[in-house]
């Protein structure tokens, strides 16, 4: 029974699957988690064509697991695509009695598929070598069948091929993982327009004024939330970076990275919150952002928008439309807490728009289009209404009984441009209210006033009543408006309501 592995349909399929897996891993080894990884365009197509209701459900119930599942599906699809192409190449080669066609065909198929999907030439070679090696190995084993005892049976040849392919896949996955490591911190800022001393001073103030309380972020977040439509983030190069200002303008303008970082920059504390955050959720954080006023960039182009609205576009295909009035308060940001923007937060340039929901703060920003008519952006096409001002929120993230027996509660309060003037706490389910202690306001970008768009921390301690009771928190804005107690779900306009917590004593 010394028939050739590649002469049976099952054998060819097995070799195709094995070589396909090695090919996917080879691509990953060459690129890591980058848009040039062969599964990345597949992942993107899957997520962008997914109906909005499903995306929203996945965000609500699966969180980032939804994105991981989507990526896994994309990897499997790419693998099957490779396997089908390789199996076909082997079949044609055998039928034509051509010894070269299976390997040459495998090389052609894996390269063409990768180059076609990722639109790159060189990185597309990543899958070729391992895939060709596996097919070549299967051919070689077939050629020497019967010559040596250990590889004489077809079963053994199949197992050897699969074993080598699995080994290659594991090595590729390991190399790729190292490539995509995001551990390395973003380097410190050094643009000509950057005032590093001002950055240092502001960060020191934030540290000095932060309550040091377990379980709540300091005034500058240590672990900034990340939300976007990618399981594999864009990886633009600052050398190629260009931000264009287009649409309803007198003349289109393009700004490069060096040009941008040479303009005088502003260092501004701003809080971001996702419209998909939950009541008392964690998709809210604050950083010190360094960037150039967007208004200055756009004025150079001579804006003439009829709708006084603007569309921002990004490297990942994301887009969002919102009023020019909000845009004009924003920054084209390239620094976060004194360092370059981390890749996950929009490297090299993102928008930061004070007071509005997170989704307008476009990362990997590539284009600012002045419009004459309003349109729906990425999330609006999917049913959200998250381009407007944030809703006021007061979170309750910490409770602990202190040494003196009193219980301390703490959290953050944020209301965008409406400002936070007080946080009130009730420990009797809302019957009576007392004022919490607020952290000092973070400083404004310029001048002596408070930051216009930054959260505050609050803390409050009380004598525990010794019986079951409910603590409730609410915030009051600068005009004295108490945040609404009406609870709403995140979709479509963001969560509202008072946060409460029950205690047994
Ligand atoms: N290019 C791009 N920008 C984007 C997004 C995106 O998916 N792509 N997501 C937006 C959303 S919904 C939010 S809440 C914020 C989150 O910013 P962060 O990840 O830096 O916290 O980025 C916004 N900017
Ligand atoms: Mo968001």
XYZ file of C-alpha atoms and ligand atoms in Angstrom:
530
model
C 0.000 0.000 0.000
C 2.528 2.570 -1.100
C 0.215 4.851 -3.043
C 1.127 8.554 -3.072
C -0.420 10.786 -0.435
C -0.964 13.503 -3.017
C -2.832 11.112 -5.306
C -5.732 10.743 -2.893
C -8.330 13.443 -2.479
C -8.121 13.249 1.331
C -4.345 13.436 1.200
C -4.368 16.540 -0.968
C -6.922 18.230 1.248
C -4.867 17.397 4.326
C -1.703 18.820 2.773
C -3.652 21.881 1.573
C -4.975 22.526 5.085
C -1.559 21.947 6.652
C 0.229 24.230 4.180
C -2.549 26.810 4.481
C -2.147 26.940 8.269
C 1.616 27.334 7.903
C 0.968 30.093 5.370
C -1.343 32.071 7.663
C 1.216 31.735 10.455
C 3.969 32.813 8.058
C 2.067 35.959 7.223
C 1.559 36.672 10.923
C 5.265 36.070 11.569
C 6.160 38.604 8.874
C 3.820 41.357 10.049
C 2.431 40.741 13.556
C -0.990 42.276 14.199
C -0.807 44.847 11.440
C -3.094 45.698 8.533
C -0.593 43.815 6.322
C -1.410 40.514 8.115
C -3.388 38.511 5.552
C -6.409 37.992 7.842
C -6.670 41.716 8.606
C -8.585 42.828 5.472
C -10.894 39.828 5.899
C -11.541 40.813 9.513
C -12.235 44.365 8.422
C -14.689 43.307 5.727
C -16.494 41.067 8.214
C -16.836 43.761 10.878
C -17.768 46.546 8.453
C -20.537 44.547 6.772
C -21.964 43.138 10.005
C -25.477 44.577 10.596
C -25.481 47.426 13.146
C -27.830 45.610 15.552
C -25.434 42.694 15.784
C -22.425 44.957 16.306
C -24.270 46.773 19.100
C -25.356 43.496 20.711
C -21.800 42.206 20.515
C -20.436 45.384 22.118
C -23.052 45.269 24.870
C -22.812 41.586 25.752
C -19.399 40.453 24.552
C -17.224 43.570 24.838
C -13.847 43.030 23.228
C -14.544 39.273 23.055
C -16.772 40.055 20.069
C -13.792 41.520 18.237
C -11.649 38.529 19.130
C -14.305 36.167 17.762
C -14.467 38.224 14.589
C -10.703 38.021 14.197
C -10.777 34.266 14.809
C -13.444 33.901 12.110
C -11.281 35.934 9.721
C -8.227 33.751 10.425
C -10.242 30.588 9.754
C -11.679 32.021 6.511
C -8.215 33.024 5.311
C -6.859 29.597 6.208
C -9.634 27.882 4.210
C -8.998 30.224 1.281
C -5.282 29.309 1.303
C -6.108 25.604 1.704
C -8.516 25.665 -1.251
C -5.966 27.411 -3.480
C -3.111 25.114 -2.477
C -5.223 21.965 -2.869
C -6.197 23.133 -6.348
C -2.553 23.827 -7.268
C -1.552 20.322 -6.128
C -4.444 18.733 -8.011
C -3.601 20.527 -11.245
C 0.086 19.617 -10.867
C -0.677 15.931 -10.360
C -3.144 15.836 -13.238
C -0.575 17.489 -15.536
C 2.182 15.142 -14.255
C 4.211 18.247 -13.542
C 6.526 17.982 -10.513
C 7.010 21.732 -10.141
C 3.431 22.888 -10.422
C 2.293 21.988 -6.863
C 5.009 24.106 -5.201
C 5.109 26.867 -7.795
C 1.315 26.970 -7.765
C 1.293 27.134 -3.959
C 3.753 30.034 -4.060
C 1.654 31.841 -6.646
C -1.643 31.268 -4.852
C -0.452 32.320 -1.387
C 1.365 35.367 -2.701
C -1.481 36.517 -4.940
C -4.118 36.068 -2.248
C -2.022 37.977 0.308
C -0.910 40.725 -2.042
C -4.462 41.120 -3.339
C -5.983 41.344 0.126
C -3.347 43.499 1.807
C -2.149 45.474 -1.229
C 1.491 44.925 -0.322
C 4.217 43.181 -2.314
C 7.029 42.247 0.086
C 5.110 41.410 3.287
C 2.965 39.174 1.057
C 5.969 36.836 0.801
C 5.465 35.873 4.478
C 3.068 32.995 3.785
C 4.884 31.728 0.677
C 7.928 30.077 2.255
C 6.200 27.946 4.909
C 3.341 26.945 2.586
C 5.726 25.903 -0.199
C 7.894 24.049 2.333
C 4.962 21.962 3.539
C 3.809 21.064 0.015
C 7.393 20.346 -1.015
C 7.857 18.113 1.995
C 4.725 16.112 1.153
C 5.989 15.699 -2.405
C 9.449 14.627 -1.245
C 8.046 12.093 1.194
C 5.862 10.692 -1.589
C 8.858 10.467 -3.923
C 10.903 8.465 -1.426
C 8.075 6.214 -0.330
C 9.254 2.699 0.194
C 12.877 3.801 0.155
C 13.147 3.982 3.893
C 10.997 2.163 6.388
C 9.925 5.103 8.670
C 8.145 6.959 5.909
C 6.909 3.981 3.990
C 3.275 4.155 5.003
C 0.961 6.791 3.662
C -0.302 7.386 7.176
C 3.206 8.178 8.360
C 3.814 10.550 5.483
C 0.556 12.334 6.290
C 1.476 12.604 9.962
C 4.984 13.873 9.177
C 3.602 16.557 6.872
C 0.997 17.685 9.380
C 3.545 17.595 12.187
C 5.994 19.801 10.334
C 3.161 22.178 9.336
C 2.002 22.423 12.960
C 5.556 23.148 14.036
C 5.885 25.876 11.412
C 2.514 27.320 12.472
C 3.568 27.434 16.122
C 6.866 29.108 15.297
C 5.104 31.633 13.038
C 2.549 32.419 15.738
C 5.339 32.959 18.262
C 7.323 35.257 15.998
C 4.167 37.186 15.086
C 3.218 37.632 18.729
C 6.623 39.115 19.468
C 6.214 41.448 16.467
C 2.869 42.728 17.705
C 3.926 43.275 21.304
C 2.469 46.570 22.482
C 4.403 46.477 25.759
C 6.950 49.098 24.729
C 5.918 52.524 25.994
C 5.396 55.341 23.508
C 8.533 57.551 23.292
C 8.540 61.016 24.882
C 7.503 63.987 22.740
C 10.208 66.108 21.158
C 8.488 68.174 18.433
C 9.621 71.778 17.957
C 6.158 72.998 18.975
C 6.102 71.041 22.250
C 6.491 72.788 25.615
C 7.807 69.920 27.719
C 8.091 72.034 30.831
C 4.403 72.926 30.680
C 3.586 69.234 30.243
C 5.702 68.316 33.297
C 4.084 71.044 35.414
C 0.557 70.010 34.464
C 1.194 66.299 35.052
C 2.721 67.118 38.449
C -0.373 69.111 39.405
C -2.599 66.217 38.346
C -0.570 63.823 40.471
C -0.499 66.162 43.469
C -4.262 66.796 43.368
C -5.362 63.179 42.815
C -7.011 61.351 45.695
C -4.969 58.233 46.277
C -7.847 55.796 46.693
C -7.927 52.102 45.786
C -9.933 51.195 42.713
C -10.381 54.675 41.263
C -8.213 56.118 38.544
C -6.077 59.146 39.460
C -6.956 62.399 37.657
C -4.759 61.268 34.751
C -5.809 57.685 34.033
C -3.190 54.969 34.395
C -5.167 52.574 32.236
C -6.976 54.526 29.517
C -9.933 52.609 27.987
C -9.721 51.728 24.312
C -12.690 51.498 21.955
C -12.586 51.226 18.188
C -13.888 49.211 15.266
C -10.658 47.239 14.730
C -9.345 43.988 16.111
C -6.126 44.933 14.340
C -5.323 48.635 14.654
C -3.809 50.680 11.823
C -0.048 51.131 11.976
C 0.689 54.302 10.005
C 4.173 55.642 9.475
C 4.827 59.269 10.506
C 7.007 59.702 7.393
C 4.019 59.045 5.110
C 1.521 60.765 7.362
C -0.670 63.411 5.762
C -3.781 65.107 7.098
C -5.876 66.643 4.339
C -8.535 69.296 4.656
C -11.062 68.895 1.850
C -14.633 69.552 0.768
C -16.296 72.936 1.189
C -13.065 74.965 1.400
C -11.467 77.665 -0.725
C -8.429 75.504 -1.358
C -7.563 72.047 -0.081
C -4.650 71.845 2.339
C -2.435 68.925 3.380
C -0.368 68.885 6.562
C 2.458 66.416 7.231
C 3.533 65.098 10.629
C 6.664 67.248 10.908
C 4.750 70.323 9.838
C 2.107 69.654 12.474
C 4.578 69.071 15.310
C 6.437 72.256 14.477
C 3.367 74.435 15.065
C 2.895 75.797 18.591
C 1.065 73.106 20.530
C -1.416 73.245 23.412
C -1.374 70.881 26.414
C -4.939 70.225 27.456
C -6.627 67.898 29.955
C -9.694 66.277 28.433
C -11.895 63.418 29.540
C -13.194 60.930 26.980
C -16.255 58.780 27.509
C -17.788 56.245 25.143
C -21.510 56.569 24.412
C -21.597 52.757 24.766
C -20.308 52.940 28.354
C -22.581 51.472 31.015
C -23.947 53.262 34.053
C -20.945 53.199 36.433
C -18.851 51.667 33.633
C -15.156 51.981 32.835
C -15.138 53.542 29.368
C -14.296 56.965 30.751
C -10.783 58.328 31.239
C -8.677 61.460 31.276
C -5.324 62.359 29.744
C -3.185 65.411 29.081
C -3.335 65.790 25.292
C -0.786 67.713 23.225
C -1.850 69.053 19.857
C -2.605 71.912 17.527
C -6.001 73.665 17.434
C -8.043 72.126 14.599
C -9.493 75.540 13.892
C -6.065 76.857 12.931
C -5.545 74.043 10.429
C -8.943 74.511 8.840
C -8.772 78.292 8.679
C -5.761 77.940 6.375
C -8.074 76.173 3.888
C -10.861 78.794 4.052
C -13.920 76.836 5.276
C -17.289 77.575 3.598
C -19.571 74.879 4.987
C -23.320 75.419 4.451
C -24.318 73.049 7.253
C -21.599 74.229 9.632
C -20.671 70.589 9.913
C -17.610 68.503 9.321
C -16.765 64.863 8.589
C -13.607 63.290 10.003
C -12.109 60.264 8.241
C -9.489 57.846 9.488
C -6.978 55.290 8.305
C -9.250 52.417 9.449
C -12.179 53.608 7.318
C -13.924 55.088 10.353
C -15.813 58.343 9.842
C -17.921 60.645 11.974
C -19.882 63.821 11.249
C -20.640 66.564 13.802
C -21.044 70.360 14.154
C -18.219 72.698 13.227
C -18.791 74.546 16.492
C -17.596 71.510 18.464
C -14.807 70.816 15.981
C -13.488 74.367 16.365
C -12.840 73.744 20.069
C -10.838 70.606 19.268
C -7.210 69.664 18.803
C -5.256 67.619 16.273
C -3.472 65.618 18.963
C -0.146 63.813 18.654
C 0.842 63.570 22.320
C -0.675 61.845 25.344
C 0.691 62.496 28.849
C 3.988 63.772 27.457
C 4.565 60.849 25.088
C 3.716 60.166 21.472
C 0.232 58.748 21.006
C 0.212 54.996 21.603
C -0.880 53.001 18.538
C -4.163 51.985 20.185
C -5.059 55.623 20.881
C -4.605 56.778 17.285
C -0.899 57.146 16.481
C 0.295 59.390 14.938
C -2.590 61.908 15.076
C -6.113 61.886 16.497
C -8.808 64.464 17.163
C -9.765 65.416 20.708
C -13.074 67.294 20.818
C -13.992 68.698 24.251
C -17.399 67.895 25.689
C -18.654 65.450 23.096
C -18.938 61.672 23.293
C -15.804 59.621 22.614
C -16.825 58.649 19.088
C -16.068 62.077 17.600
C -12.460 61.867 18.914
C -11.278 60.256 15.684
C -8.056 58.228 15.969
C -5.583 57.703 13.083
C -7.072 60.902 11.603
C -6.395 61.333 7.862
C -9.001 63.735 6.508
C -11.163 66.629 7.593
C -13.953 67.205 5.095
C -16.027 70.368 5.390
C -19.579 69.472 4.350
C -22.553 71.310 2.896
C -25.051 68.708 4.078
C -25.162 66.478 7.163
C -24.449 62.775 6.730
C -24.391 59.730 9.025
C -21.023 58.539 10.277
C -19.994 54.973 11.097
C -21.962 54.630 14.349
C -24.909 56.747 13.224
C -25.347 54.381 10.254
C -25.582 51.650 12.889
C -28.266 53.272 14.999
C -26.297 55.252 17.593
C -26.727 58.969 18.312
C -23.381 59.658 19.903
C -21.946 62.738 18.221
C -23.396 65.287 20.661
C -22.438 66.465 24.166
C -21.852 63.845 26.869
C -24.456 63.142 29.537
C -23.520 64.035 33.112
C -22.302 61.119 35.208
C -21.165 60.374 38.733
C -19.592 56.973 39.299
C -19.242 55.024 42.551
C -16.111 52.907 42.261
C -14.806 52.538 45.769
C -16.187 51.679 49.197
C -14.196 50.691 52.245
C -14.545 50.924 55.996
C -11.795 53.165 57.373
C -9.812 52.617 60.589
C -12.169 54.891 62.499
C -15.126 52.709 61.513
C -16.566 55.190 59.026
C -17.232 54.053 55.465
C -15.600 55.920 52.611
C -17.170 56.094 49.158
C -15.426 57.509 46.070
C -15.658 57.871 42.308
C -15.528 60.393 39.488
C -17.917 62.977 38.130
C -17.951 64.336 34.587
C -20.336 66.470 32.550
C -18.219 67.683 29.636
C -18.469 71.433 29.063
C -21.297 71.756 31.604
C -18.685 71.328 34.326
C -19.037 69.669 37.734
C -19.819 71.966 40.632
C -20.800 69.363 43.224
C -21.313 65.680 43.889
C -24.064 64.784 46.341
C -24.320 61.530 48.247
C -27.301 60.014 49.983
C -26.888 57.105 52.407
C -30.610 56.685 53.015
C -31.713 55.728 49.531
C -32.199 59.302 48.327
C -34.188 60.797 51.253
C -31.427 63.210 52.306
C -28.281 64.425 50.572
C -24.837 65.665 51.598
C -22.016 67.157 49.575
C -18.982 65.034 48.817
C -15.418 66.402 48.764
C -14.215 67.107 45.216
C -10.652 66.975 43.953
C -9.293 70.367 42.856
C -10.143 71.106 39.226
C -7.348 70.305 36.768
C -5.772 73.427 35.247
C -6.894 74.924 31.929
C -4.774 74.497 28.801
C -3.896 78.187 28.973
C -4.381 80.783 31.702
C -5.260 80.235 35.354
C -8.789 78.838 35.149
C -10.024 75.258 35.410
C -9.857 72.741 32.531
C -13.073 73.106 30.533
C -13.607 69.395 29.911
C -12.075 67.285 32.669
C -13.560 65.013 35.292
C -13.248 65.459 39.050
C -12.780 62.824 41.714
C -15.102 62.798 44.715
C -14.981 61.156 48.146
C -17.384 60.999 51.038
C -17.302 59.241 54.372
C -20.097 58.589 56.856
C -20.906 56.699 60.057
C -22.330 53.337 59.062
C -25.885 53.016 60.407
C -25.414 49.321 61.305
C -28.450 48.293 59.270
C -29.192 47.777 55.567
C -29.155 50.993 53.550
C -28.590 52.259 50.024
C -25.982 54.818 48.992
C -26.864 56.967 45.965
C -24.632 59.419 44.075
C -25.516 62.284 41.746
C -23.719 65.296 40.346
C -24.648 68.939 39.920
C -23.357 70.937 36.951
C -21.996 74.477 36.920
C -25.466 75.966 36.346
C -26.883 74.077 39.331
C -28.696 71.398 37.309
C -28.911 68.045 39.090
C -28.171 65.117 36.799
C -31.331 63.227 35.816
C -32.300 60.169 37.850
C -34.012 58.603 34.826
C -32.126 55.452 33.866
C -31.547 54.772 30.179
C -29.584 52.059 28.397
C -26.496 53.085 26.407
C -28.041 52.786 22.901
C -28.671 55.081 21.227
C -27.823 58.265 23.171
C -25.688 57.026 26.074
C -26.486 55.904 29.631
C -28.081 58.126 32.262
C -29.246 57.709 35.844
C -27.935 57.788 39.417
C -25.497 55.125 40.574
C -26.448 53.382 43.814
C -25.119 50.589 45.965
C -26.688 48.585 48.785
C -24.914 47.921 52.065
C -25.937 45.446 54.750
C -24.647 47.532 57.643
N -10.434 55.906 13.633
C -11.231 55.636 14.673
N -11.388 56.558 15.623
C -12.170 56.311 16.691
C -12.870 55.095 16.804
C -12.682 54.137 15.780
O -13.243 53.044 15.803
N -11.850 54.440 14.733
N -13.693 54.883 17.900
C -14.211 56.075 18.575
C -14.870 55.769 19.825
S -16.398 55.038 19.724
C -14.361 56.149 21.041
S -15.266 55.982 22.462
C -13.019 56.752 21.159
C -12.176 56.019 22.161
O -10.879 56.538 22.198
P -9.747 55.714 22.962
O -9.701 54.341 22.381
O -8.482 56.470 22.812
O -10.185 55.650 24.406
O -12.336 56.726 19.909
C -13.142 57.117 18.807
N -12.301 57.266 17.651
Mo -17.372 55.147 21.757
